[in-house]
CSV table of C-alpha atoms in Angstrom, one decimal:
chain,number,residue,atom,x,y,z
O,1,MET,CA,22.2,-7.6,11.4
O,2,ALA,CA,19.8,-5.6,13.6
O,3,LEU,CA,19.2,-2.2,15.0
O,4,ALA,CA,17.8,-1.3,18.4
O,5,GLU,CA,14.3,0.0,18.3
O,6,GLN,CA,14.0,3.7,18.5
O,7,CYS,CA,10.4,4.2,17.5
O,8,LEU,CA,9.1,7.6,18.7
O,9,PHE,CA,5.5,6.9,17.9
O,10,GLU,CA,2.7,4.7,19.1
O,11,PHE,CA,1.4,2.0,16.8
O,12,GLU,CA,-2.1,3.3,16.2
O,13,GLU,CA,-1.5,6.4,14.2
O,14,LEU,CA,-3.8,8.4,12.0
O,15,GLU,CA,-3.4,8.5,8.2
O,16,GLN,CA,-3.3,12.2,8.5
O,17,THR,CA,-1.6,13.7,11.5
O,18,VAL,CA,-4.1,15.1,14.1
O,19,ASN,CA,-2.7,18.6,13.9
O,20,PRO,CA,-0.7,18.7,10.6
O,21,LYS,CA,1.7,21.6,10.2
O,22,ALA,CA,1.6,23.1,6.8
O,23,CYS,CA,5.0,23.9,5.3
O,24,LYS,CA,6.4,24.9,1.9
O,25,LEU,CA,8.0,22.5,-0.6
O,26,ALA,CA,11.6,23.3,-1.1
O,27,ASP,CA,13.5,23.1,-4.4
O,28,LEU,CA,13.5,19.4,-5.1
O,29,SER,CA,17.2,19.4,-5.8
O,30,THR,CA,17.9,20.4,-2.2
O,31,TYR,CA,16.5,17.1,-0.7
O,32,ASP,CA,19.1,14.4,0.0
O,33,LYS,CA,16.7,11.6,-0.9
O,34,ILE,CA,13.1,11.4,-2.1
O,35,ILE,CA,11.1,8.4,-0.8
O,36,VAL,CA,8.0,7.4,-2.8
O,37,SER,CA,5.6,5.2,-0.9
O,38,SER,CA,4.8,2.6,-3.6
O,39,SER,CA,1.7,0.4,-3.4
O,40,GLY,CA,1.8,-0.8,-7.0
O,41,GLY,CA,-1.3,1.2,-7.7
O,42,LYS,CA,-1.7,3.8,-10.4
O,43,ASP,CA,-1.4,6.8,-8.1
O,44,SER,CA,1.9,5.9,-6.5
O,45,GLU,CA,3.3,5.0,-9.9
O,46,ALA,CA,2.2,8.5,-11.1
O,47,CYS,CA,4.1,10.0,-8.2
O,48,ALA,CA,7.3,8.3,-9.4
O,49,LEU,CA,6.8,9.1,-13.0
O,50,TYR,CA,6.1,12.7,-12.2
O,51,LEU,CA,9.5,13.0,-10.5
O,52,LEU,CA,11.1,11.8,-13.7
O,53,GLU,CA,9.0,14.4,-15.6
O,54,LEU,CA,10.5,17.0,-13.3
O,55,GLY,CA,14.0,15.9,-14.1
O,56,ILE,CA,14.9,14.3,-10.8
O,57,ALA,CA,17.8,12.0,-11.0
O,58,LYS,CA,16.8,8.3,-10.5
O,59,ASP,CA,19.5,7.8,-7.9
O,60,LYS,CA,17.9,10.4,-5.7
O,61,ILE,CA,14.6,8.5,-5.6
O,62,ILE,CA,13.8,5.3,-3.6
O,63,LEU,CA,10.6,3.3,-3.7
O,64,TRP,CA,9.4,1.9,-0.3
O,65,HIS,CA,6.7,-0.8,-0.3
O,66,GLN,CA,5.0,-2.1,2.8
O,67,SER,CA,4.3,-5.9,2.3
O,68,ILE,CA,0.9,-6.6,3.8
O,69,ASP,CA,1.5,-10.3,4.3
O,70,GLY,CA,4.9,-10.1,5.9
O,71,SER,CA,8.4,-10.7,4.4
O,72,PRO,CA,8.5,-10.9,0.6
O,73,GLY,CA,7.7,-14.4,-0.6
O,74,SER,CA,5.6,-15.2,2.5
O,75,MET,CA,2.3,-17.1,2.1
O,76,GLN,CA,-0.2,-14.7,0.6
O,77,PHE,CA,-3.4,-14.2,2.6
O,78,ALA,CA,-4.7,-10.7,2.2
O,79,ASP,CA,-2.9,-9.1,-0.7
O,80,TRP,CA,-2.7,-9.8,-4.5
O,81,PRO,CA,0.0,-12.4,-5.1
O,82,VAL,CA,1.3,-10.3,-8.0
O,83,THR,CA,1.7,-7.0,-6.0
O,84,GLU,CA,5.2,-7.6,-4.6
O,85,PRO,CA,6.8,-8.9,-7.8
O,86,TYR,CA,5.0,-6.1,-9.7
O,87,VAL,CA,6.3,-3.4,-7.4
O,88,ARG,CA,9.9,-4.8,-7.7
O,89,ALA,CA,9.6,-5.1,-11.5
O,90,PHE,CA,8.4,-1.5,-11.8
O,91,GLY,CA,11.3,-0.2,-9.8
O,92,GLU,CA,13.9,-2.3,-11.8
O,93,ALA,CA,12.3,-1.3,-15.1
O,94,LEU,CA,12.7,2.4,-14.2
O,95,GLY,CA,16.1,2.0,-12.7
O,96,ILE,CA,15.0,3.1,-9.3
O,97,ARG,CA,16.0,1.3,-6.1
O,98,THR,CA,13.1,-0.4,-4.4
O,99,GLU,CA,13.1,-1.6,-0.8
O,100,PHE,CA,10.5,-3.6,1.1
O,101,GLN,CA,9.4,-3.3,4.7
O,102,TRP,CA,6.9,-5.3,6.7
O,103,ARG,CA,5.6,-6.5,10.0
O,104,GLU,CA,6.6,-10.1,10.8
O,105,ASN,CA,3.9,-12.6,9.9
O,106,GLY,CA,1.9,-9.8,8.3
O,107,PHE,CA,-1.9,-9.6,8.2
O,108,ILE,CA,-2.5,-13.1,9.4
O,109,GLY,CA,-0.1,-12.7,12.3
O,110,GLU,CA,-1.8,-9.5,13.5
O,111,ILE,CA,-5.4,-10.8,13.1
O,112,LEU,CA,-4.5,-14.0,15.1
O,113,ARG,CA,-2.6,-12.1,17.8
O,114,GLU,CA,-3.7,-13.3,21.2
O,115,ASN,CA,-2.4,-12.0,24.5
O,116,GLN,CA,0.8,-10.6,23.0
O,117,ARG,CA,2.4,-7.5,21.6
O,118,THR,CA,2.3,-6.7,18.0
O,119,ASN,CA,5.0,-8.3,15.9
O,120,ASN,CA,8.4,-6.9,15.0
O,121,VAL,CA,9.0,-4.6,12.0
O,122,GLN,CA,11.6,-5.6,9.4
O,123,PHE,CA,13.0,-3.9,6.4
O,124,GLU,CA,15.5,-4.4,3.5
O,125,HIS,CA,18.7,-2.5,3.6
O,126,HIS,CA,21.2,-3.1,0.8
O,127,GLY,CA,20.6,-6.8,0.7
O,128,ASN,CA,20.3,-7.3,4.5
O,129,VAL,CA,17.2,-7.5,6.6
O,130,ILE,CA,17.1,-5.3,9.7
O,131,THR,CA,14.7,-6.1,12.6
O,132,LEU,CA,13.1,-3.5,14.8
O,133,PRO,CA,11.9,-5.5,17.8
O,134,THR,CA,8.7,-4.6,19.5
O,135,ARG,CA,9.6,-4.0,23.2
O,136,ASN,CA,6.9,-1.6,24.2
O,137,GLY,CA,3.1,-1.6,23.9
O,138,LYS,CA,0.4,-3.6,25.7
O,139,TYR,CA,-0.2,-7.3,25.6
O,140,SER,CA,-3.6,-7.6,23.9
O,141,THR,CA,-5.8,-9.9,21.8
O,142,ARG,CA,-6.9,-9.0,18.3
O,143,ARG,CA,-8.8,-11.9,16.7
O,144,LYS,CA,-11.0,-9.5,14.7
O,145,PHE,CA,-11.0,-8.2,11.1
O,146,PRO,CA,-10.3,-4.5,10.7
O,147,ALA,CA,-13.3,-2.3,10.9
O,148,LYS,CA,-14.6,-0.6,7.8
O,149,ALA,CA,-14.0,2.9,9.3
O,150,VAL,CA,-12.0,6.0,8.8
O,151,ASP,CA,-10.5,5.8,12.3
O,152,LEU,CA,-7.3,3.8,12.0
O,153,ARG,CA,-7.6,2.7,15.7
O,154,THR,CA,-10.2,0.3,14.5
O,155,ARG,CA,-9.2,0.0,10.8
O,156,TRP,CA,-6.0,-1.5,12.1
O,157,CYS,CA,-4.8,-3.0,8.8
O,158,THR,CA,-3.7,0.3,7.4
O,159,ALA,CA,-2.3,1.6,10.7
O,160,TYR,CA,-0.3,-1.5,11.7
O,161,LEU,CA,0.7,-3.0,8.4
O,162,LYS,CA,1.4,0.2,6.4
O,163,ILE,CA,1.6,3.5,8.2
O,164,ASP,CA,3.3,2.5,11.4
O,165,VAL,CA,5.7,0.2,9.5
O,166,MET,CA,6.9,3.0,7.3
O,167,LYS,CA,7.3,5.4,10.1
O,168,ARG,CA,9.2,3.0,12.3
O,169,VAL,CA,11.6,2.2,9.4
O,170,LEU,CA,12.1,5.9,8.7
O,171,ASN,CA,12.8,6.6,12.3
O,172,ASN,CA,15.4,3.9,12.5
O,173,HIS,CA,16.8,3.5,9.0
O,174,PRO,CA,20.6,4.0,9.1
O,175,ASP,CA,20.6,6.0,5.8
O,176,PHE,CA,18.1,8.6,7.1
O,177,GLN,CA,19.3,9.6,10.6
O,178,GLU,CA,20.5,13.0,9.5
O,179,GLY,CA,19.7,15.2,6.5
O,180,ASN,CA,16.8,16.7,4.5
O,181,TYR,CA,14.3,14.2,3.0
O,182,LEU,CA,11.0,14.3,1.1
O,183,VAL,CA,8.3,11.7,1.5
O,184,ILE,CA,5.7,11.4,-1.3
O,185,THR,CA,2.4,9.6,-1.1
O,186,GLY,CA,-0.3,9.3,-3.7
O,187,GLU,CA,-3.6,10.3,-2.1
O,188,ARG,CA,-5.9,12.3,-4.4
O,189,ARG,CA,-8.7,14.6,-3.3
O,190,GLU,CA,-11.3,13.2,-5.7
O,191,GLU,CA,-10.9,9.7,-4.1
O,192,SER,CA,-12.9,10.5,-0.9
O,193,ALA,CA,-14.2,13.3,1.3
O,194,ASN,CA,-11.6,12.4,3.9
O,195,ARG,CA,-8.7,12.7,1.5
O,196,ALA,CA,-10.1,15.9,0.1
O,197,ARG,CA,-9.2,17.6,3.3
O,198,TYR,CA,-5.5,16.6,3.3
O,199,LEU,CA,-2.8,19.2,3.1
O,200,THR,CA,-0.7,19.2,-0.1
O,201,VAL,CA,2.6,19.7,1.8
O,202,GLU,CA,3.1,19.3,5.6
O,203,LYS,CA,5.8,18.6,8.1
O,204,HIS,CA,6.2,14.8,8.4
O,205,PRO,CA,5.7,13.3,11.9
O,206,CYS,CA,9.1,11.6,11.7
O,207,GLU,CA,11.0,14.9,11.6
O,208,ARG,CA,13.4,15.6,14.5
O,209,ASN,CA,16.3,17.9,15.2
O,210,SER,CA,18.9,16.1,13.1
O,211,ARG,CA,16.5,15.1,10.3
O,212,LYS,CA,14.2,17.3,8.3
O,213,VAL,CA,11.3,15.4,6.6
O,214,THR,CA,8.7,17.0,4.4
O,215,TRP,CA,5.6,15.2,3.3
O,216,TRP,CA,4.3,16.0,-0.2
O,217,ARG,CA,1.1,14.6,-1.7
O,218,SER,CA,2.4,15.3,-5.2
O,219,VAL,CA,-0.7,14.2,-7.2
O,220,ILE,CA,-3.4,15.2,-4.7
O,221,GLU,CA,-4.9,17.7,-7.2
O,222,TRP,CA,-4.8,15.3,-10.1
O,223,SER,CA,-7.8,13.8,-11.8
O,224,GLU,CA,-7.9,10.1,-12.5
O,225,LYS,CA,-7.5,10.9,-16.2
O,226,GLU,CA,-4.3,12.7,-15.5
O,227,VAL,CA,-3.0,9.7,-13.7
O,228,TRP,CA,-3.8,7.3,-16.5
O,229,ASP,CA,-2.4,9.8,-19.0
O,230,ILE,CA,1.1,9.7,-17.4
O,231,LEU,CA,1.1,5.9,-17.3
O,232,GLU,CA,0.1,6.0,-21.0
O,233,LYS,CA,2.9,8.5,-21.8
O,234,TYR,CA,5.5,6.1,-20.3
O,235,ARG,CA,3.7,3.0,-21.6
O,236,ILE,CA,3.5,1.5,-18.1
O,237,LEU,CA,1.6,-1.8,-17.8
O,238,PRO,CA,-0.9,-1.1,-15.0
O,239,HIS,CA,-1.3,-3.6,-12.1
O,240,PRO,CA,-3.2,-6.7,-13.2
O,241,ALA,CA,-6.1,-5.9,-10.8
O,242,TYR,CA,-7.1,-3.0,-13.0
O,243,TRP,CA,-7.5,-5.5,-15.9
O,244,LEU,CA,-9.8,-7.6,-13.8
O,245,GLY,CA,-12.3,-4.8,-13.3
O,246,PHE,CA,-11.0,-3.3,-10.1
O,247,SER,CA,-10.8,0.5,-9.9
O,248,ARG,CA,-8.1,0.5,-7.2
O,249,THR,CA,-5.3,-1.9,-6.2
O,250,SER,CA,-6.0,-2.3,-2.5
O,251,CYS,CA,-5.6,-5.8,-1.0
O,252,PHE,CA,-7.0,-8.8,-2.8
O,253,GLY,CA,-9.4,-9.3,0.1
O,254,CYS,CA,-9.8,-5.6,1.0
O,255,ILE,CA,-12.4,-5.0,3.7
O,256,PHE,CA,-13.9,-2.2,1.6
O,257,CYS,CA,-14.7,-4.5,-1.4
O,258,THR,CA,-18.3,-4.2,-2.7
O,259,ALA,CA,-20.6,-7.2,-3.2
O,260,ASP,CA,-19.7,-7.2,-6.9
O,261,GLN,CA,-16.0,-7.2,-6.1
O,262,TRP,CA,-16.3,-10.1,-3.6
O,263,ALA,CA,-18.1,-12.0,-6.4
O,264,THR,CA,-15.2,-11.2,-8.7
O,265,VAL,CA,-12.7,-12.2,-6.0
O,266,ARG,CA,-14.5,-15.6,-5.7
O,267,GLU,CA,-14.4,-16.1,-9.4
O,268,VAL,CA,-10.8,-15.1,-9.8
O,269,SER,CA,-9.5,-17.3,-7.0
O,270,PRO,CA,-12.0,-19.5,-5.2
O,271,GLU,CA,-9.2,-20.9,-3.0
O,272,ARG,CA,-8.1,-17.5,-1.8
O,273,PHE,CA,-11.7,-16.5,-1.2
O,274,ASN,CA,-12.4,-19.6,0.8
O,275,GLN,CA,-9.3,-18.8,3.0
O,276,LEU,CA,-11.1,-15.7,4.1
O,277,VAL,CA,-14.4,-17.5,4.5
O,278,GLU,CA,-12.7,-20.0,6.8
O,279,MET,CA,-11.1,-17.2,8.8
O,280,GLU,CA,-14.5,-15.6,9.4
O,281,LYS,CA,-15.6,-18.9,10.9
O,282,GLU,CA,-12.5,-19.4,13.0
O,283,LEU,CA,-12.7,-15.9,14.5
O,284,ASN,CA,-16.6,-15.9,14.6
O,285,HIS,CA,-16.3,-12.4,13.2
O,286,THR,CA,-17.3,-11.2,9.8
O,287,ILE,CA,-15.6,-8.5,7.6
O,288,ASP,CA,-18.9,-6.9,6.9
O,289,ASN,CA,-21.1,-5.7,9.8
O,290,LYS,CA,-24.1,-7.8,8.8
O,291,LEU,CA,-23.2,-10.3,6.1
O,292,THR,CA,-20.7,-13.1,5.7
O,293,LEU,CA,-18.4,-13.0,2.7
O,294,THR,CA,-20.4,-15.8,1.0
O,295,GLN,CA,-23.6,-13.8,1.5
O,296,LEU,CA,-21.9,-10.7,0.1
O,297,ALA,CA,-20.6,-12.5,-2.9
O,298,ASP,CA,-24.0,-14.1,-3.5
O,299,ARG,CA,-25.6,-10.7,-3.6
O,300,GLY,CA,-23.0,-9.4,-6.1
O,301,ARG,CA,-22.2,-10.0,-9.7
O,302,SER,CA,-18.7,-10.7,-10.9
O,303,ARG,CA,-17.2,-7.9,-12.9
O,304,LEU,CA,-14.5,-10.1,-14.4
O,305,PRO,CA,-14.3,-9.1,-18.1
O,306,LYS,CA,-15.8,-11.8,-20.4
O,307,ASN,CA,-13.1,-11.9,-23.0
O,308,ILE,CA,-10.2,-14.1,-23.9
O,309,ASP,CA,-7.7,-11.8,-22.2
O,310,ALA,CA,-9.3,-12.2,-18.8
O,311,GLU,CA,-7.8,-15.6,-18.3
O,312,LYS,CA,-4.3,-14.1,-19.0
O,313,TRP,CA,-4.8,-11.4,-16.3
O,314,VAL,CA,-6.2,-13.9,-13.8
O,315,ARG,CA,-3.1,-16.1,-14.2
O,316,LEU,CA,-0.8,-13.1,-13.9
O,317,ALA,CA,-2.5,-11.8,-10.8
O,318,ILE,CA,-2.5,-15.1,-9.0
O,319,ASP,CA,0.7,-16.8,-10.4
O,320,ALA,CA,2.6,-13.5,-10.1
O,321,ASN,CA,4.9,-14.3,-12.9
O,322,ILE,CA,6.0,-10.8,-13.9
O,323,SER,CA,9.4,-9.3,-14.7
O,324,PRO,CA,10.9,-5.9,-15.4
O,325,GLY,CA,10.6,-6.7,-19.1
O,326,ASP,CA,6.8,-6.7,-18.8
O,327,ILE,CA,6.5,-3.2,-17.4
O,328,PHE,CA,6.9,-1.3,-20.6
O,329,VAL,CA,4.4,-2.2,-23.3
O,330,ASP,CA,4.5,-1.6,-27.0
O,331,ARG,CA,0.8,-0.9,-27.1
O,332,TRP,CA,-0.9,0.8,-24.2
O,333,ASP,CA,-4.6,0.3,-23.5
O,334,LEU,CA,-6.8,1.7,-20.8
O,335,PRO,CA,-7.6,-1.2,-18.3
O,336,THR,CA,-11.1,-2.4,-17.7
O,337,GLY,CA,-11.2,-1.0,-14.1
O,338,ALA,CA,-10.4,2.6,-15.1
O,339,PHE,CA,-13.1,5.2,-14.3
O,340,THR,CA,-15.4,2.6,-12.6
O,341,GLY,CA,-15.6,4.3,-9.3
O,342,ALA,CA,-13.6,4.6,-6.1
O,343,ALA,CA,-15.2,1.7,-4.2
O,344,GLY,CA,-13.0,-1.0,-3.0
O,345,GLY,CA,-10.3,0.8,-1.1
O,346,PRO,CA,-9.4,2.9,2.0
O,347,CYS,CA,-11.5,6.0,2.8
């Protein structure tokens, strides 16, 4: 089952539209569907829980997750192995439909791209997989890690594997061709100076004559404490990365990891760390501007908690054995990575 490509946007798009058009949020009951972009992190989960707080019916909400490494179940290279099953378990536990979308071959396919167009986009739709073929764009060679920059033309991981994937799916999804829709993302102002400038509500770039799309950053004014508070209220098990000392659930091998976080990654999974080290050698290109991953990790200090539970969280993060029954916990505790700073994630 496939749909012809009708993407109206170029691949390299900014996280915030160049000239965003502010608009007003309508009564939430007037939207046909509300799409929550779900990363598995605390902020996107807070977005979903906040909708429930506001009394929104679960059948009006849908969670969309962009799989960094390609189709669900593909070989994990850049992301936490537990992220995909965690996101799906979260949706099932809450009774909210969850759909995955991805670029074929994911991160590794894009980084190794040589004299070719970027790969196709695919997405789940009621048990089927729909392919949006890449027919336009220039033939080019990547063979470089994304740059640690705000500009998404060089920090291509976010642009090509998340933002563009979601926009292409929204443009072509058979359920969203006509109507009035709300898209919610979980950026917060206190995360960075860049995000502090975002509009709370704006017209979404995917809007067209037959489809009205509003973009709402529903927790943009929230503090980190408010985010953890709503997870505690609903007794939601946070993503295992938080229990391993990480303050944000970006990719396992996020380009923004600090030296301490790379040391932690190496301790958590030496095999996954060495995959990235070997990729630096193959590409003759380092993630950092000056140091190799090994040099970075050697300069850092692992922040893995030194207690008996740490082994449990490492196994869960790497083996990814998580189910909907694990999402609600009897006793809720603040994870180790809470309130430890914003390093280790996008700008």
